[in-house]
Amino acid sequence: MRRWRTLLAVLAATVTAATMSPAPASADPVTPTVVGGTTATLGEFPFMVRLSMGCGGALYSPTLVLTAGHCVSGTGTNTSITATFGVIDLQSTSRVTRKSNYVYRAPGYNSTGDDWALIRLASAVSGTNIGTLPITTSTTYDTGNFTIAGWGAASEGGAQQRYLRKATVPFVSDTTCNSSSMYAGQVNAAREICAGFTAGGVDTCQGDSGGPMFRQGASGLVQVGIVSWGDGCARPNKPGVYTQVSYFSAAIKAAATSLGG
Ligand code: ARG
């Protein structure tokens, strides 16, 4: 079902239904953001990364960005991605950029799952308003309220945003998310986590893909999700679906180690 919708979206060149494709990068240097949110403040989320193909990401270590599998083309040498750090305003002259030199996509990635990847930077990044986001290693934080953030569309079908936006969305249980009024079994309960309001109105959207969903952990913020897909954006009964980081944390950690950090 999701694959069919993605194909339809590609054919129509209009992203209207559930899709895991990144926002078109060609439309604008700043491409589709968070719906129902507000502008973030400088330094609030120092781990937020904007990727040149039109996706978000989170700084996992000084040389690695965690993003969605559907934002990259596969595993291997890749020097074509530019990552932007340290700013809310993508056009700010104080932004810091790095080129990629390698991409690792989840070995189990396919159009319906294991939607994560690590992008290795050509050189380590650091500086003012730049910092890492730890990933959760247990399911303890897979509940409650989550923060989502990104430069993607602020409404379904809308333009990408110049300024980073943020919003809060509540956890939606697998049972509810897979119920007939929501995703009717399309969600992989172990590997994906849903978040949003039954009434809609607040959600990630095209161009937010790959960005983190996070919350307060034992000591500071921890990443619990990666923006992956949804049916449209912020529609009633259609929460956002996120890669469940707790499920993949050991694999992410092992991949990071193999990439050198
Ligand atoms: N696949 C989209 C992207 O590439 C993210 C979609 C998230 N959708 C949602 N309704 N939460 O940017």
PDB file of C-alpha atoms and ligand atoms in Angstrom:
ATOM      1  CA  MET A   1       0.000   0.000   0.000  1.00  0.00           C
ATOM      2  CA  ARG A   2       2.700   2.415   0.938  1.00  0.00           C
ATOM      3  CA  ARG A   3       4.823   1.417  -2.036  1.00  0.00           C
ATOM      4  CA  TRP A   4       1.886   1.987  -4.332  1.00  0.00           C
ATOM      5  CA  ARG A   5       1.279   5.384  -2.854  1.00  0.00           C
ATOM      6  CA  THR A   6       4.932   6.329  -3.241  1.00  0.00           C
ATOM      7  CA  LEU A   7       4.894   5.321  -6.889  1.00  0.00           C
ATOM      8  CA  LEU A   8       1.752   7.322  -7.436  1.00  0.00           C
ATOM      9  CA  ALA A   9       3.316  10.324  -5.785  1.00  0.00           C
ATOM     10  CA  VAL A  10       6.395  10.068  -7.980  1.00  0.00           C
ATOM     11  CA  LEU A  11       4.310   9.712 -11.136  1.00  0.00           C
ATOM     12  CA  ALA A  12       2.194  12.663 -10.234  1.00  0.00           C
ATOM     13  CA  ALA A  13       5.302  14.619  -9.253  1.00  0.00           C
ATOM     14  CA  THR A  14       3.191  15.790  -6.394  1.00  0.00           C
ATOM     15  CA  VAL A  15       3.712  14.573  -2.908  1.00  0.00           C
ATOM     16  CA  THR A  16       0.254  14.151  -1.494  1.00  0.00           C
ATOM     17  CA  ALA A  17       0.047  10.724   0.041  1.00  0.00           C
ATOM     18  CA  ALA A  18       2.278   8.542   2.175  1.00  0.00           C
ATOM     19  CA  THR A  19       5.749   8.871   0.818  1.00  0.00           C
ATOM     20  CA  MET A  20       9.273   8.205   1.875  1.00  0.00           C
ATOM     21  CA  SER A  21      10.855  10.308  -0.866  1.00  0.00           C
ATOM     22  CA  PRO A  22      12.910  13.315   0.135  1.00  0.00           C
ATOM     23  CA  ALA A  23      11.705  16.689  -0.948  1.00  0.00           C
ATOM     24  CA  PRO A  24      12.861  17.707  -4.421  1.00  0.00           C
ATOM     25  CA  ALA A  25      16.213  19.380  -3.899  1.00  0.00           C
ATOM     26  CA  SER A  26      16.106  21.290  -7.148  1.00  0.00           C
ATOM     27  CA  ALA A  27      13.157  23.547  -6.415  1.00  0.00           C
ATOM     28  CA  ASP A  28      15.090  25.892  -4.180  1.00  0.00           C
ATOM     29  CA  PRO A  29      18.317  25.883  -2.227  1.00  0.00           C
ATOM     30  CA  VAL A  30      15.929  25.766   0.649  1.00  0.00           C
ATOM     31  CA  THR A  31      13.451  22.973  -0.114  1.00  0.00           C
ATOM     32  CA  PRO A  32       9.526  21.198   1.955  1.00  0.00           C
ATOM     33  CA  THR A  33       8.884  21.816   7.402  1.00  0.00           C
ATOM     34  CA  VAL A  34       7.059  21.062  10.395  1.00  0.00           C
ATOM     35  CA  VAL A  35       3.301  21.690  10.234  1.00  0.00           C
ATOM     36  CA  GLY A  36       1.659  23.449  13.165  1.00  0.00           C
ATOM     37  CA  GLY A  37       4.936  24.490  14.731  1.00  0.00           C
ATOM     38  CA  THR A  38       6.870  27.607  15.608  1.00  0.00           C
ATOM     39  CA  THR A  39      10.327  28.900  14.749  1.00  0.00           C
ATOM     40  CA  ALA A  40      13.095  27.397  16.852  1.00  0.00           C
ATOM     41  CA  THR A  41      15.668  29.588  18.539  1.00  0.00           C
ATOM     42  CA  LEU A  42      19.364  29.644  17.798  1.00  0.00           C
ATOM     43  CA  GLY A  43      21.213  27.083  19.887  1.00  0.00           C
ATOM     44  CA  GLU A  44      18.036  25.314  21.001  1.00  0.00           C
ATOM     45  CA  PHE A  45      18.703  22.189  18.946  1.00  0.00           C
ATOM     46  CA  PRO A  46      22.431  22.258  18.157  1.00  0.00           C
ATOM     47  CA  PHE A  47      22.267  18.779  16.631  1.00  0.00           C
ATOM     48  CA  MET A  48      19.890  19.725  13.808  1.00  0.00           C
ATOM     49  CA  VAL A  49      21.335  19.242  10.346  1.00  0.00           C
ATOM     50  CA  ARG A  50      19.997  20.254   6.960  1.00  0.00           C
ATOM     51  CA  LEU A  51      21.069  18.024   4.078  1.00  0.00           C
ATOM     52  CA  SER A  52      21.405  19.211   0.478  1.00  0.00           C
ATOM     53  CA  MET A  53      19.086  16.569  -1.009  1.00  0.00           C
ATOM     54  CA  GLY A  54      16.234  18.190   0.936  1.00  0.00           C
ATOM     55  CA  CYS A  55      16.264  16.191   4.157  1.00  0.00           C
ATOM     56  CA  GLY A  56      16.975  16.701   7.834  1.00  0.00           C
ATOM     57  CA  GLY A  57      19.402  14.839  10.056  1.00  0.00           C
ATOM     58  CA  ALA A  58      20.857  14.771  13.552  1.00  0.00           C
ATOM     59  CA  LEU A  59      24.528  15.045  14.456  1.00  0.00           C
ATOM     60  CA  TYR A  60      25.359  11.671  16.000  1.00  0.00           C
ATOM     61  CA  SER A  61      29.077  12.306  16.451  1.00  0.00           C
ATOM     62  CA  PRO A  62      31.459  15.020  15.174  1.00  0.00           C
ATOM     63  CA  THR A  63      31.793  13.112  11.872  1.00  0.00           C
ATOM     64  CA  LEU A  64      28.433  11.312  11.496  1.00  0.00           C
ATOM     65  CA  VAL A  65      24.914  12.475  10.700  1.00  0.00           C
ATOM     66  CA  LEU A  66      21.978  10.132  11.346  1.00  0.00           C
ATOM     67  CA  THR A  67      19.240  10.475   8.736  1.00  0.00           C
ATOM     68  CA  ALA A  68      16.615   8.409   6.915  1.00  0.00           C
ATOM     69  CA  GLY A  69      17.505   5.604   4.518  1.00  0.00           C
ATOM     70  CA  HIS A  70      15.166   7.072   1.932  1.00  0.00           C
ATOM     71  CA  CYS A  71      17.207  10.287   1.888  1.00  0.00           C
ATOM     72  CA  VAL A  72      20.260   8.540   0.442  1.00  0.00           C
ATOM     73  CA  SER A  73      20.871   6.331  -2.568  1.00  0.00           C
ATOM     74  CA  GLY A  74      22.721   3.458  -0.917  1.00  0.00           C
ATOM     75  CA  THR A  75      25.903   2.433   0.867  1.00  0.00           C
ATOM     76  CA  GLY A  76      29.263   3.553  -0.484  1.00  0.00           C
ATOM     77  CA  THR A  77      31.518   6.471  -1.240  1.00  0.00           C
ATOM     78  CA  ASN A  78      29.470   9.631  -1.651  1.00  0.00           C
ATOM     79  CA  THR A  79      30.995  13.086  -1.867  1.00  0.00           C
ATOM     80  CA  SER A  80      27.883  14.815  -3.176  1.00  0.00           C
ATOM     81  CA  ILE A  81      25.986  15.663   0.020  1.00  0.00           C
ATOM     82  CA  THR A  82      26.398  19.009   1.750  1.00  0.00           C
ATOM     83  CA  ALA A  83      25.371  19.206   5.401  1.00  0.00           C
ATOM     84  CA  THR A  84      24.626  22.531   7.102  1.00  0.00           C
ATOM     85  CA  PHE A  85      25.114  23.057  10.852  1.00  0.00           C
ATOM     86  CA  GLY A  86      24.964  25.653  13.586  1.00  0.00           C
ATOM     87  CA  VAL A  87      22.102  27.812  12.351  1.00  0.00           C
ATOM     88  CA  ILE A  88      18.347  28.304  12.403  1.00  0.00           C
ATOM     89  CA  ASP A  89      18.509  30.446   9.248  1.00  0.00           C
ATOM     90  CA  LEU A  90      19.858  28.369   6.366  1.00  0.00           C
ATOM     91  CA  GLN A  91      21.000  31.558   4.661  1.00  0.00           C
ATOM     92  CA  SER A  92      22.938  32.815   7.663  1.00  0.00           C
ATOM     93  CA  THR A  93      26.562  33.631   6.922  1.00  0.00           C
ATOM     94  CA  SER A  94      27.498  31.947  10.199  1.00  0.00           C
ATOM     95  CA  ARG A  95      26.380  28.557   8.955  1.00  0.00           C
ATOM     96  CA  VAL A  96      28.930  25.774   8.954  1.00  0.00           C
ATOM     97  CA  THR A  97      28.957  23.241   6.121  1.00  0.00           C
ATOM     98  CA  ARG A  98      30.641  19.924   5.483  1.00  0.00           C
ATOM     99  CA  LYS A  99      30.701  17.620   2.480  1.00  0.00           C
ATOM    100  CA  SER A 100      30.015  13.921   2.877  1.00  0.00           C
ATOM    101  CA  ASN A 101      32.586  11.293   2.015  1.00  0.00           C
ATOM    102  CA  TYR A 102      30.648   8.075   2.695  1.00  0.00           C
ATOM    103  CA  VAL A 103      27.087   6.906   3.237  1.00  0.00           C
ATOM    104  CA  TYR A 104      25.982   3.810   5.121  1.00  0.00           C
ATOM    105  CA  ARG A 105      22.356   2.823   4.586  1.00  0.00           C
ATOM    106  CA  ALA A 106      20.668   0.274   6.824  1.00  0.00           C
ATOM    107  CA  PRO A 107      21.277  -3.149   5.267  1.00  0.00           C
ATOM    108  CA  GLY A 108      17.600  -4.024   5.686  1.00  0.00           C
ATOM    109  CA  TYR A 109      16.375  -0.781   4.129  1.00  0.00           C
ATOM    110  CA  ASN A 110      13.532  -1.057   1.657  1.00  0.00           C
ATOM    111  CA  SER A 111      10.639   1.178   0.757  1.00  0.00           C
ATOM    112  CA  THR A 112       8.676   0.018   3.786  1.00  0.00           C
ATOM    113  CA  GLY A 113      11.212  -0.214   6.543  1.00  0.00           C
ATOM    114  CA  ASP A 114      14.591   0.065   8.252  1.00  0.00           C
ATOM    115  CA  ASP A 115      14.581   3.697   7.229  1.00  0.00           C
ATOM    116  CA  TRP A 116      17.901   4.945   8.612  1.00  0.00           C
ATOM    117  CA  ALA A 117      21.353   5.842   7.339  1.00  0.00           C
ATOM    118  CA  LEU A 118      24.586   7.399   8.534  1.00  0.00           C
ATOM    119  CA  ILE A 119      26.391  10.045   6.500  1.00  0.00           C
ATOM    120  CA  ARG A 120      30.081  10.462   7.211  1.00  0.00           C
ATOM    121  CA  LEU A 121      31.468  13.965   6.937  1.00  0.00           C
ATOM    122  CA  ALA A 122      34.728  14.717   5.146  1.00  0.00           C
ATOM    123  CA  SER A 123      35.969  16.341   8.339  1.00  0.00           C
ATOM    124  CA  ALA A 124      34.717  16.684  11.882  1.00  0.00           C
ATOM    125  CA  VAL A 125      32.335  19.512  12.634  1.00  0.00           C
ATOM    126  CA  SER A 126      32.242  21.632  15.776  1.00  0.00           C
ATOM    127  CA  GLY A 127      31.531  25.202  16.731  1.00  0.00           C
ATOM    128  CA  THR A 128      29.036  27.526  18.286  1.00  0.00           C
ATOM    129  CA  ASN A 129      25.516  26.094  18.336  1.00  0.00           C
ATOM    130  CA  ILE A 130      26.751  22.706  17.101  1.00  0.00           C
ATOM    131  CA  GLY A 131      26.472  19.582  19.234  1.00  0.00           C
ATOM    132  CA  THR A 132      25.486  15.928  19.137  1.00  0.00           C
ATOM    133  CA  LEU A 133      22.215  14.193  20.036  1.00  0.00           C
ATOM    134  CA  PRO A 134      22.529  10.807  21.765  1.00  0.00           C
ATOM    135  CA  ILE A 135      20.247   8.048  20.530  1.00  0.00           C
ATOM    136  CA  THR A 136      18.083   6.179  22.978  1.00  0.00           C
ATOM    137  CA  THR A 137      19.276   2.639  23.592  1.00  0.00           C
ATOM    138  CA  SER A 138      16.148   1.374  25.324  1.00  0.00           C
ATOM    139  CA  THR A 139      12.409   1.609  24.879  1.00  0.00           C
ATOM    140  CA  THR A 140      12.090   3.616  28.111  1.00  0.00           C
ATOM    141  CA  TYR A 141      11.614   6.864  26.242  1.00  0.00           C
ATOM    142  CA  ASP A 142       9.334   5.500  23.517  1.00  0.00           C
ATOM    143  CA  THR A 143       6.333   7.199  25.085  1.00  0.00           C
ATOM    144  CA  GLY A 144       5.144  10.632  26.193  1.00  0.00           C
ATOM    145  CA  ASN A 145       5.561  13.857  24.260  1.00  0.00           C
ATOM    146  CA  PHE A 146       8.163  14.300  21.582  1.00  0.00           C
ATOM    147  CA  THR A 147       9.735  17.277  19.868  1.00  0.00           C
ATOM    148  CA  ILE A 148      10.007  17.301  16.095  1.00  0.00           C
ATOM    149  CA  ALA A 149      11.990  19.859  14.109  1.00  0.00           C
ATOM    150  CA  GLY A 150      12.985  20.607  10.557  1.00  0.00           C
ATOM    151  CA  TRP A 151      13.152  22.922   7.582  1.00  0.00           C
ATOM    152  CA  GLY A 152      10.499  21.006   5.638  1.00  0.00           C
ATOM    153  CA  ALA A 153       7.063  22.142   4.497  1.00  0.00           C
ATOM    154  CA  ALA A 154       4.925  24.049   6.992  1.00  0.00           C
ATOM    155  CA  SER A 155       1.771  22.727   5.316  1.00  0.00           C
ATOM    156  CA  GLU A 156       1.017  19.752   3.116  1.00  0.00           C
ATOM    157  CA  GLY A 157       2.329  20.576  -0.358  1.00  0.00           C
ATOM    158  CA  GLY A 158       3.908  23.760   0.954  1.00  0.00           C
ATOM    159  CA  ALA A 159       7.369  25.237   0.463  1.00  0.00           C
ATOM    160  CA  GLN A 160      10.527  24.365   2.312  1.00  0.00           C
ATOM    161  CA  GLN A 161      11.402  26.711   5.130  1.00  0.00           C
ATOM    162  CA  ARG A 162      14.351  29.020   5.569  1.00  0.00           C
ATOM    163  CA  TYR A 163      14.102  29.012   9.372  1.00  0.00           C
ATOM    164  CA  LEU A 164      14.075  25.859  11.489  1.00  0.00           C
ATOM    165  CA  ARG A 165      10.660  25.004  12.887  1.00  0.00           C
ATOM    166  CA  LYS A 166       9.675  22.855  15.855  1.00  0.00           C
ATOM    167  CA  ALA A 167       6.567  21.324  17.389  1.00  0.00           C
ATOM    168  CA  THR A 168       5.462  18.867  20.068  1.00  0.00           C
ATOM    169  CA  VAL A 169       3.553  15.682  19.266  1.00  0.00           C
ATOM    170  CA  PRO A 170       2.296  12.907  21.542  1.00  0.00           C
ATOM    171  CA  PHE A 171       3.166   9.224  21.219  1.00  0.00           C
ATOM    172  CA  VAL A 172       0.581   7.079  19.445  1.00  0.00           C
ATOM    173  CA  SER A 173       0.568   3.381  20.359  1.00  0.00           C
ATOM    174  CA  ASP A 174       1.179   0.731  17.727  1.00  0.00           C
ATOM    175  CA  THR A 175      -2.329  -0.615  18.268  1.00  0.00           C
ATOM    176  CA  THR A 176      -3.916   2.766  17.684  1.00  0.00           C
ATOM    177  CA  CYS A 177      -1.613   3.644  14.782  1.00  0.00           C
ATOM    178  CA  ASN A 178      -2.376   0.357  13.058  1.00  0.00           C
ATOM    179  CA  SER A 179      -6.119   0.545  13.662  1.00  0.00           C
ATOM    180  CA  SER A 180      -8.451   0.671  10.680  1.00  0.00           C
ATOM    181  CA  SER A 181      -9.053   4.425  11.003  1.00  0.00           C
ATOM    182  CA  MET A 182      -5.306   5.107  10.951  1.00  0.00           C
ATOM    183  CA  TYR A 183      -2.739   3.008   9.086  1.00  0.00           C
ATOM    184  CA  ALA A 184      -4.581  -0.300   9.073  1.00  0.00           C
ATOM    185  CA  GLY A 185      -1.578  -2.523   9.666  1.00  0.00           C
ATOM    186  CA  GLN A 186       0.908  -0.633   7.490  1.00  0.00           C
ATOM    187  CA  VAL A 187       3.118   0.290  10.431  1.00  0.00           C
ATOM    188  CA  ASN A 188       5.871  -2.087  11.493  1.00  0.00           C
ATOM    189  CA  ALA A 189       5.178  -2.091  15.224  1.00  0.00           C
ATOM    190  CA  ALA A 190       8.647  -3.102  16.382  1.00  0.00           C
ATOM    191  CA  ARG A 191      10.597  -0.933  13.991  1.00  0.00           C
ATOM    192  CA  GLU A 192       8.443   2.184  13.682  1.00  0.00           C
ATOM    193  CA  ILE A 193       6.946   4.562  16.208  1.00  0.00           C
ATOM    194  CA  CYS A 194       3.969   6.861  15.560  1.00  0.00           C
ATOM    195  CA  ALA A 195       3.383  10.346  16.924  1.00  0.00           C
ATOM    196  CA  GLY A 196       0.724  12.969  16.337  1.00  0.00           C
ATOM    197  CA  PHE A 197      -2.745  14.116  17.305  1.00  0.00           C
ATOM    198  CA  THR A 198      -5.886  12.216  16.331  1.00  0.00           C
ATOM    199  CA  ALA A 199      -7.296  15.553  15.186  1.00  0.00           C
ATOM    200  CA  GLY A 200      -4.180  16.254  13.077  1.00  0.00           C
ATOM    201  CA  GLY A 201      -2.770  19.752  12.787  1.00  0.00           C
ATOM    202  CA  VAL A 202       0.779  19.124  13.968  1.00  0.00           C
ATOM    203  CA  ASP A 203       3.235  16.926  12.110  1.00  0.00           C
ATOM    204  CA  THR A 204       6.463  16.621  10.225  1.00  0.00           C
ATOM    205  CA  CYS A 205       6.130  16.981   6.462  1.00  0.00           C
ATOM    206  CA  GLN A 206       8.067  16.735   3.204  1.00  0.00           C
ATOM    207  CA  GLY A 207      11.633  17.882   3.718  1.00  0.00           C
ATOM    208  CA  ASP A 208      11.687  16.958   7.404  1.00  0.00           C
ATOM    209  CA  SER A 209      12.577  13.388   6.556  1.00  0.00           C
ATOM    210  CA  GLY A 210      15.683  12.103   8.220  1.00  0.00           C
ATOM    211  CA  GLY A 211      15.411  14.635  11.014  1.00  0.00           C
ATOM    212  CA  PRO A 212      15.180  13.560  14.632  1.00  0.00           C
ATOM    213  CA  MET A 213      12.197  13.143  16.931  1.00  0.00           C
ATOM    214  CA  PHE A 214      13.443  13.537  20.489  1.00  0.00           C
ATOM    215  CA  ARG A 215      12.506  14.030  24.137  1.00  0.00           C
ATOM    216  CA  GLN A 216      13.995  14.477  27.544  1.00  0.00           C
ATOM    217  CA  GLY A 217      16.018  11.464  28.695  1.00  0.00           C
ATOM    218  CA  ALA A 218      17.825  10.734  31.956  1.00  0.00           C
ATOM    219  CA  SER A 219      20.276  13.577  31.307  1.00  0.00           C
ATOM    220  CA  GLY A 220      19.287  15.783  28.435  1.00  0.00           C
ATOM    221  CA  LEU A 221      17.596  15.137  25.131  1.00  0.00           C
ATOM    222  CA  VAL A 222      17.653  11.722  23.454  1.00  0.00           C
ATOM    223  CA  GLN A 223      16.639  10.750  19.934  1.00  0.00           C
ATOM    224  CA  VAL A 224      13.723   8.319  19.757  1.00  0.00           C
ATOM    225  CA  GLY A 225      12.724   8.622  16.106  1.00  0.00           C
ATOM    226  CA  ILE A 226      13.771   9.505  12.579  1.00  0.00           C
ATOM    227  CA  VAL A 227      11.213  11.230  10.332  1.00  0.00           C
ATOM    228  CA  SER A 228      10.124   8.588   7.840  1.00  0.00           C
ATOM    229  CA  TRP A 229       6.613   8.785   6.370  1.00  0.00           C
ATOM    230  CA  GLY A 230       2.956   9.641   6.748  1.00  0.00           C
ATOM    231  CA  ASP A 231      -0.218   9.962   4.708  1.00  0.00           C
ATOM    232  CA  GLY A 232      -0.075  13.592   3.678  1.00  0.00           C
ATOM    233  CA  CYS A 233       0.882  15.879   6.541  1.00  0.00           C
ATOM    234  CA  ALA A 234      -1.009  16.660   9.733  1.00  0.00           C
ATOM    235  CA  ARG A 235      -4.216  15.022   8.510  1.00  0.00           C
ATOM    236  CA  PRO A 236      -6.677  13.779  11.111  1.00  0.00           C
ATOM    237  CA  ASN A 237      -6.070  10.118  12.007  1.00  0.00           C
ATOM    238  CA  LYS A 238      -2.759  10.139  10.139  1.00  0.00           C
ATOM    239  CA  PRO A 239       0.079  10.528  12.649  1.00  0.00           C
ATOM    240  CA  GLY A 240       3.668  10.787  11.520  1.00  0.00           C
ATOM    241  CA  VAL A 241       5.543   7.506  11.347  1.00  0.00           C
ATOM    242  CA  TYR A 242       9.137   7.479  12.562  1.00  0.00           C
ATOM    243  CA  THR A 243      11.928   4.922  12.486  1.00  0.00           C
ATOM    244  CA  GLN A 244      12.036   3.550  16.045  1.00  0.00           C
ATOM    245  CA  VAL A 245      15.583   4.349  17.113  1.00  0.00           C
ATOM    246  CA  SER A 246      15.525   2.095  20.182  1.00  0.00           C
ATOM    247  CA  TYR A 247      15.037  -0.938  17.952  1.00  0.00           C
ATOM    248  CA  PHE A 248      18.022  -0.038  15.778  1.00  0.00           C
ATOM    249  CA  SER A 249      20.320   1.502  18.386  1.00  0.00           C
ATOM    250  CA  ALA A 250      22.773  -1.403  18.513  1.00  0.00           C
ATOM    251  CA  ALA A 251      22.966  -1.567  14.719  1.00  0.00           C
ATOM    252  CA  ILE A 252      23.425   2.196  14.465  1.00  0.00           C
ATOM    253  CA  LYS A 253      26.164   2.094  17.087  1.00  0.00           C
ATOM    254  CA  ALA A 254      27.950  -0.785  15.318  1.00  0.00           C
ATOM    255  CA  ALA A 255      27.731   0.994  11.970  1.00  0.00           C
ATOM    256  CA  ALA A 256      29.066   4.183  13.526  1.00  0.00           C
ATOM    257  CA  THR A 257      32.014   2.302  14.968  1.00  0.00           C
ATOM    258  CA  SER A 258      32.744   0.719  11.597  1.00  0.00           C
ATOM    259  CA  LEU A 259      32.702   4.170  10.013  1.00  0.00           C
ATOM    260  CA  GLY A 260      35.285   5.375  12.473  1.00  0.00           C
ATOM    261  CA  GLY A 261      33.166   7.113  15.017  1.00  0.00           C
TER     262      GLY A 261
HETATM  263  N1  ARG B   1       8.867  11.434   3.525  1.00  0.00           N
HETATM  264  C1  ARG B   1       8.853  12.801   3.949  1.00  0.00           C
HETATM  265  C2  ARG B   1      10.140  13.483   3.561  1.00  0.00           C
HETATM  266  O1  ARG B   1      10.842  12.963   2.764  1.00  0.00           O
HETATM  267  C3  ARG B   1       8.524  12.942   5.397  1.00  0.00           C
HETATM  268  C4  ARG B   1       7.121  12.687   5.572  1.00  0.00           C
HETATM  269  C5  ARG B   1       6.697  12.760   6.975  1.00  0.00           C
HETATM  270  N2  ARG B   1       5.278  12.823   6.902  1.00  0.00           N
HETATM  271  C6  ARG B   1       4.484  12.965   7.936  1.00  0.00           C
HETATM  272  N3  ARG B   1       3.208  13.103   7.698  1.00  0.00           N
HETATM  273  N4  ARG B   1       4.945  12.969   9.164  1.00  0.00           N
HETATM  274  O2  ARG B   1      10.418  14.591   3.914  1.00  0.00           O
END
